[in-house]
Short mmCIF file of C-alpha atoms in Angstrom, two decimals:
data_model
loop_
_atom_site.label_atom_id
_atom_site.label_comp_id
_atom_site.label_asym_id
_atom_site.label_seq_id
_atom_site.Cartn_x
_atom_site.Cartn_y
_atom_site.Cartn_z
CA UNK A 24 -0.13 -0.21 0.26
CA UNK A 25 1.08 3.64 -0.71
CA UNK A 26 0.73 6.09 2.11
CA UNK A 27 0.01 9.77 0.91
CA UNK A 28 -0.24 12.81 3.49
CA UNK A 29 -2.02 15.97 2.61
CA UNK A 30 -1.54 19.15 4.79
CA UNK A 31 -2.18 22.71 4.33
CA UNK A 32 -3.94 25.69 5.82
CA UNK A 33 -7.72 25.60 6.04
CA UNK A 34 -9.49 26.12 2.89
CA UNK A 35 -6.44 25.77 0.51
CA UNK A 36 -8.00 23.51 -1.21
CA UNK A 37 -7.02 20.29 -0.05
CA UNK A 38 -10.18 18.46 -0.50
CA UNK A 39 -10.49 19.86 -4.09
CA UNK A 40 -6.84 18.20 -4.86
CA UNK A 41 -7.88 14.63 -3.03
CA UNK A 42 -10.84 14.49 -5.43
CA UNK A 43 -9.03 15.12 -8.48
CA UNK A 44 -6.73 12.56 -7.46
CA UNK A 45 -9.05 9.82 -6.81
CA UNK A 46 -10.95 10.93 -9.75
CA UNK A 47 -7.95 10.26 -11.90
CA UNK A 48 -6.47 7.19 -10.06
CA UNK A 49 -9.81 5.46 -9.18
CA UNK A 50 -9.54 2.89 -12.60
CA UNK A 51 -6.05 1.73 -11.39
CA UNK A 52 -6.21 1.67 -7.90
CA UNK A 53 -7.95 0.78 -4.90
CA UNK A 54 -8.34 4.27 -2.58
CA UNK A 55 -9.07 4.34 0.99
CA UNK A 56 -9.44 8.16 2.30
CA UNK A 57 -9.17 9.42 6.08
CA UNK A 58 -10.07 12.71 6.99
CA UNK A 59 -8.69 14.06 10.29
CA UNK A 60 -10.31 17.56 11.58
CA UNK A 61 -11.09 19.10 14.58
CA UNK A 62 -15.17 19.74 15.18
CA UNK A 63 -16.65 18.76 12.03
CA UNK A 64 -15.92 17.23 8.67
CA UNK A 65 -17.88 15.83 5.69
CA UNK A 66 -15.63 15.38 3.12
CA UNK A 67 -15.49 11.46 4.00
CA UNK A 68 -19.28 11.06 3.43
CA UNK A 69 -18.94 13.21 -0.10
CA UNK A 70 -16.11 11.20 -1.18
CA UNK A 71 -17.31 8.08 -0.50
CA UNK A 72 -20.80 9.03 -2.13
CA UNK A 73 -19.37 10.44 -5.03
CA UNK A 74 -16.82 7.73 -5.41
CA UNK A 75 -17.75 4.33 -3.48
CA UNK A 76 -14.35 4.25 -1.54
CA UNK A 77 -13.96 3.10 1.98
CA UNK A 78 -13.80 6.63 3.60
CA UNK A 79 -13.77 7.45 7.53
CA UNK A 80 -12.91 10.99 9.50
CA UNK A 81 -11.28 11.18 13.05
CA UNK A 82 -12.19 14.22 15.09
CA UNK A 83 -9.16 15.38 17.59
CA UNK A 84 -11.23 17.26 20.14
CA UNK A 85 -8.89 18.63 22.45
CA UNK A 86 -5.95 17.47 20.85
CA UNK A 87 -3.86 19.00 17.64
CA UNK A 88 -5.18 17.40 14.87
CA UNK A 89 -1.50 16.61 13.50
CA UNK A 90 -0.68 15.18 16.76
CA UNK A 91 -4.02 12.92 16.58
CA UNK A 92 -3.23 11.67 13.00
CA UNK A 93 -0.05 10.48 14.43
CA UNK A 94 -1.76 8.26 17.12
CA UNK A 95 -4.19 6.85 14.72
CA UNK A 96 -1.94 6.38 11.67
CA UNK A 97 -0.96 2.79 12.50
CA UNK A 98 -4.73 1.96 13.09
CA UNK A 99 -5.54 3.48 9.55
CA UNK A 100 -2.92 1.82 7.76
CA UNK A 101 -4.49 -1.41 9.18
CA UNK A 102 -7.99 -0.72 8.41
CA UNK A 103 -7.07 0.37 4.49
CA UNK A 104 -5.32 -2.87 4.01
CA UNK A 105 -8.60 -4.54 6.00
CA UNK A 106 -10.45 -2.41 2.94
CA UNK A 107 -8.45 -4.08 0.34
CA UNK A 108 -6.90 -0.64 -0.08
CA UNK A 109 -3.51 -0.10 -2.04
CA UNK A 110 -3.44 3.75 -1.77
CA UNK A 111 -4.32 5.40 1.35
CA UNK A 112 -4.86 9.15 1.49
CA UNK A 113 -4.71 11.02 4.75
CA UNK A 114 -6.03 14.82 4.76
CA UNK A 115 -5.12 16.66 7.81
CA UNK A 116 -6.39 19.55 9.05
CA UNK A 117 -3.11 21.56 9.24
CA UNK A 118 -4.01 24.23 11.52
CA UNK A 119 -1.04 25.95 13.56
CA UNK A 120 1.50 25.50 10.44
CA UNK A 121 4.00 24.04 13.05
CA UNK A 122 3.33 20.73 12.96
CA UNK A 123 4.29 18.50 10.07
CA UNK A 124 2.00 15.07 9.66
CA UNK A 125 4.41 13.55 7.19
CA UNK A 126 5.96 10.24 7.61
CA UNK A 127 8.68 7.91 6.42
CA UNK A 128 7.42 5.31 3.88
CA UNK A 129 5.16 8.11 2.33
CA UNK A 130 4.40 11.18 0.28
CA UNK A 131 4.10 14.73 1.86
CA UNK A 132 1.81 16.85 0.26
CA UNK A 133 1.69 20.29 0.95
CA UNK A 134 -1.24 22.57 -0.26
CA UNK A 135 -1.11 26.14 -0.52
CA UNK A 136 -3.69 28.82 -2.25
CA UNK A 137 -2.07 31.00 -4.58
CA UNK A 138 -4.60 33.90 -3.07
CA UNK A 139 -3.36 33.47 0.54
CA UNK A 140 -0.40 36.01 0.06
CA UNK A 141 2.81 36.04 -1.10
CA UNK A 142 4.74 35.51 2.18
CA UNK A 143 2.70 32.74 3.29
CA UNK A 144 5.47 29.89 2.07
CA UNK A 145 7.65 31.73 4.64
CA UNK A 146 5.03 31.07 7.33
CA UNK A 147 4.48 27.58 6.95
CA UNK A 148 7.66 26.19 8.63
CA UNK A 149 7.82 22.47 8.94
CA UNK A 150 4.87 21.50 7.18
CA UNK A 151 6.32 22.77 3.98
CA UNK A 152 9.88 22.25 4.75
CA UNK A 153 9.34 18.69 5.11
CA UNK A 154 6.95 17.94 2.62
CA UNK A 155 7.97 16.22 -0.86
CA UNK A 156 5.75 18.13 -3.22
CA UNK A 157 3.90 21.51 -2.78
CA UNK A 158 0.74 21.61 -4.61
CA UNK A 159 -0.20 25.83 -5.39
CA UNK A 160 -3.91 25.80 -5.84
CA UNK A 161 -6.05 28.87 -7.50
CA UNK A 162 -3.22 30.04 -10.00
CA UNK A 163 -6.08 31.19 -12.55
CA UNK A 164 -6.76 34.16 -9.69
CA UNK A 165 -3.25 35.56 -9.63
CA UNK A 166 -1.16 37.24 -12.40
CA UNK A 167 2.07 35.57 -13.55
CA UNK A 168 4.55 38.02 -11.77
CA UNK A 169 2.47 36.61 -8.43
CA UNK A 170 2.86 33.01 -9.19
CA UNK A 171 6.69 33.79 -9.82
CA UNK A 172 6.90 35.18 -6.43
CA UNK A 173 5.05 32.86 -4.78
CA UNK A 174 7.18 29.95 -6.33
CA UNK A 175 10.22 31.85 -5.18
CA UNK A 176 8.84 32.17 -1.40
CA UNK A 177 8.59 28.17 -1.41
CA UNK A 178 12.33 27.57 -2.94
CA UNK A 179 13.28 30.03 0.07
CA UNK A 180 11.78 27.33 2.52
CA UNK A 181 12.66 23.96 0.59
CA UNK A 182 15.00 24.60 -2.45
CA UNK A 183 14.50 21.05 -3.46
CA UNK A 184 10.86 20.70 -3.01
CA UNK A 185 8.90 19.65 -6.39
CA UNK A 186 6.15 22.27 -7.01
CA UNK A 187 2.70 21.41 -9.13
CA UNK A 188 0.46 24.39 -10.11
CA UNK A 189 -3.18 23.79 -10.08
CA UNK A 190 -6.33 24.75 -10.87
CA UNK A 191 -7.44 22.00 -8.64
CA UNK A 192 -11.60 22.51 -9.59
CA UNK A 193 -10.70 21.53 -13.20
CA UNK A 194 -7.61 19.36 -12.57
CA UNK A 195 -5.32 21.36 -14.59
CA UNK A 196 -1.66 20.46 -13.88
CA UNK A 197 -2.20 17.59 -11.75
CA UNK A 198 -0.47 14.87 -13.61
CA UNK A 199 2.50 15.91 -12.07
CA UNK A 200 1.24 15.16 -8.97
CA UNK A 201 -0.31 11.93 -9.88
CA UNK A 202 2.84 10.71 -11.11
CA UNK A 203 4.56 11.23 -8.05
CA UNK A 204 1.93 9.09 -6.32
CA UNK A 205 2.23 6.33 -8.68
CA UNK A 206 6.07 6.40 -8.12
CA UNK A 207 6.01 6.51 -4.39
CA UNK A 208 7.29 3.12 -3.32
CA UNK A 209 4.76 1.42 -0.98
CA UNK A 210 4.79 0.75 2.83
CA UNK A 211 7.49 -1.56 3.53
CA UNK A 212 6.92 -1.95 7.65
CA UNK A 213 4.04 -0.30 8.85
CA UNK A 214 5.59 -0.75 12.67
CA UNK A 215 8.96 1.25 11.66
CA UNK A 216 7.06 4.50 10.17
CA UNK A 217 8.18 7.67 12.02
CA UNK A 218 7.47 11.19 11.80
CA UNK A 219 9.92 12.90 9.62
CA UNK A 220 10.42 15.79 11.77
CA UNK A 221 10.15 16.73 15.52
CA UNK A 222 6.89 17.95 16.40
CA UNK A 223 6.32 21.44 18.57
CA UNK A 224 6.92 21.39 22.42
CA UNK A 225 3.66 20.59 24.14
CA UNK A 226 4.49 20.68 27.68
CA UNK A 227 3.35 24.02 29.49
CA UNK A 228 0.39 24.07 31.80
CA UNK A 229 -1.76 25.55 29.11
CA UNK A 230 -1.73 22.22 27.38
CA UNK A 231 -3.34 20.73 30.57
CA UNK A 232 -6.37 23.10 30.82
CA UNK A 233 -4.99 25.76 33.07
CA UNK A 234 -6.38 28.91 31.35
CA UNK A 235 -5.15 32.05 33.51
CA UNK A 236 -3.46 34.26 30.99
CA UNK A 237 0.59 35.71 31.67
CA UNK A 238 3.76 33.61 32.04
CA UNK A 239 3.64 33.96 35.86
CA UNK A 240 0.47 31.39 36.42
CA UNK A 241 2.02 28.90 34.34
CA UNK A 242 5.00 26.21 34.49
CA UNK A 243 7.07 23.73 32.49
CA UNK A 244 8.23 25.64 29.20
CA UNK A 245 7.20 29.35 29.29
CA UNK A 246 7.53 32.40 27.08
CA UNK A 247 7.88 35.92 28.22
CA UNK A 248 7.35 38.91 25.65
CA UNK A 249 10.94 40.05 26.80
CA UNK A 250 14.17 38.26 27.09
CA UNK A 251 15.19 34.88 26.40
CA UNK A 252 12.99 32.94 23.88
CA UNK A 253 11.86 30.05 25.75
CA UNK A 254 12.37 29.09 29.92
CA UNK A 255 11.57 26.27 31.95
CA UNK A 256 9.94 27.55 35.28
CA UNK A 257 9.05 24.43 37.83
CA UNK A 258 10.75 21.61 39.33
#
């Protein structure tokens, strides 16, 4: 089975990219789809109804959606295998732009909208830096000059990243992504899959539900407006 993890900011066009991928590959692959979101999601129901594929969703709730994705990934691979799939598409919520949900033994796809601003790639940190491919959507809504600037911003973050520019609603330019998916090696050992990068720190008292504002009320790894970037406060 091949594993493809698709991440990106909300409303970047991730599901449109997934839909075009399924439409193009369904005649020669058994595809399963997992959507990870926070509160509500309908993409799994829509794609299952449209294409007749096994699809399901996971709500992260109080967890970071990318952290929840890491926790359920092994079960998701087993589920897709039980469904007879040879291609598992995992769509992340991708909210904070700091997490990177990509794993070893899989293809990491970052989706960005061309109308999100030319500096957006610089704000995406590990989500873009650790990806294999950047898919830039809505290119029909920007000028050629804006496309070139956006492309250069992506190169600043990851000079080796393959860039696919598409109008995902029509599927233009998607053949490069489809080729990369089909060339992606299959999973060899699900139990050996790990994250490609280190997740952000999650060791302060806000993480466990403390709600007071001001670092003076918190313990663990803290941050002040002035002074050192990070401090540890506590025993």
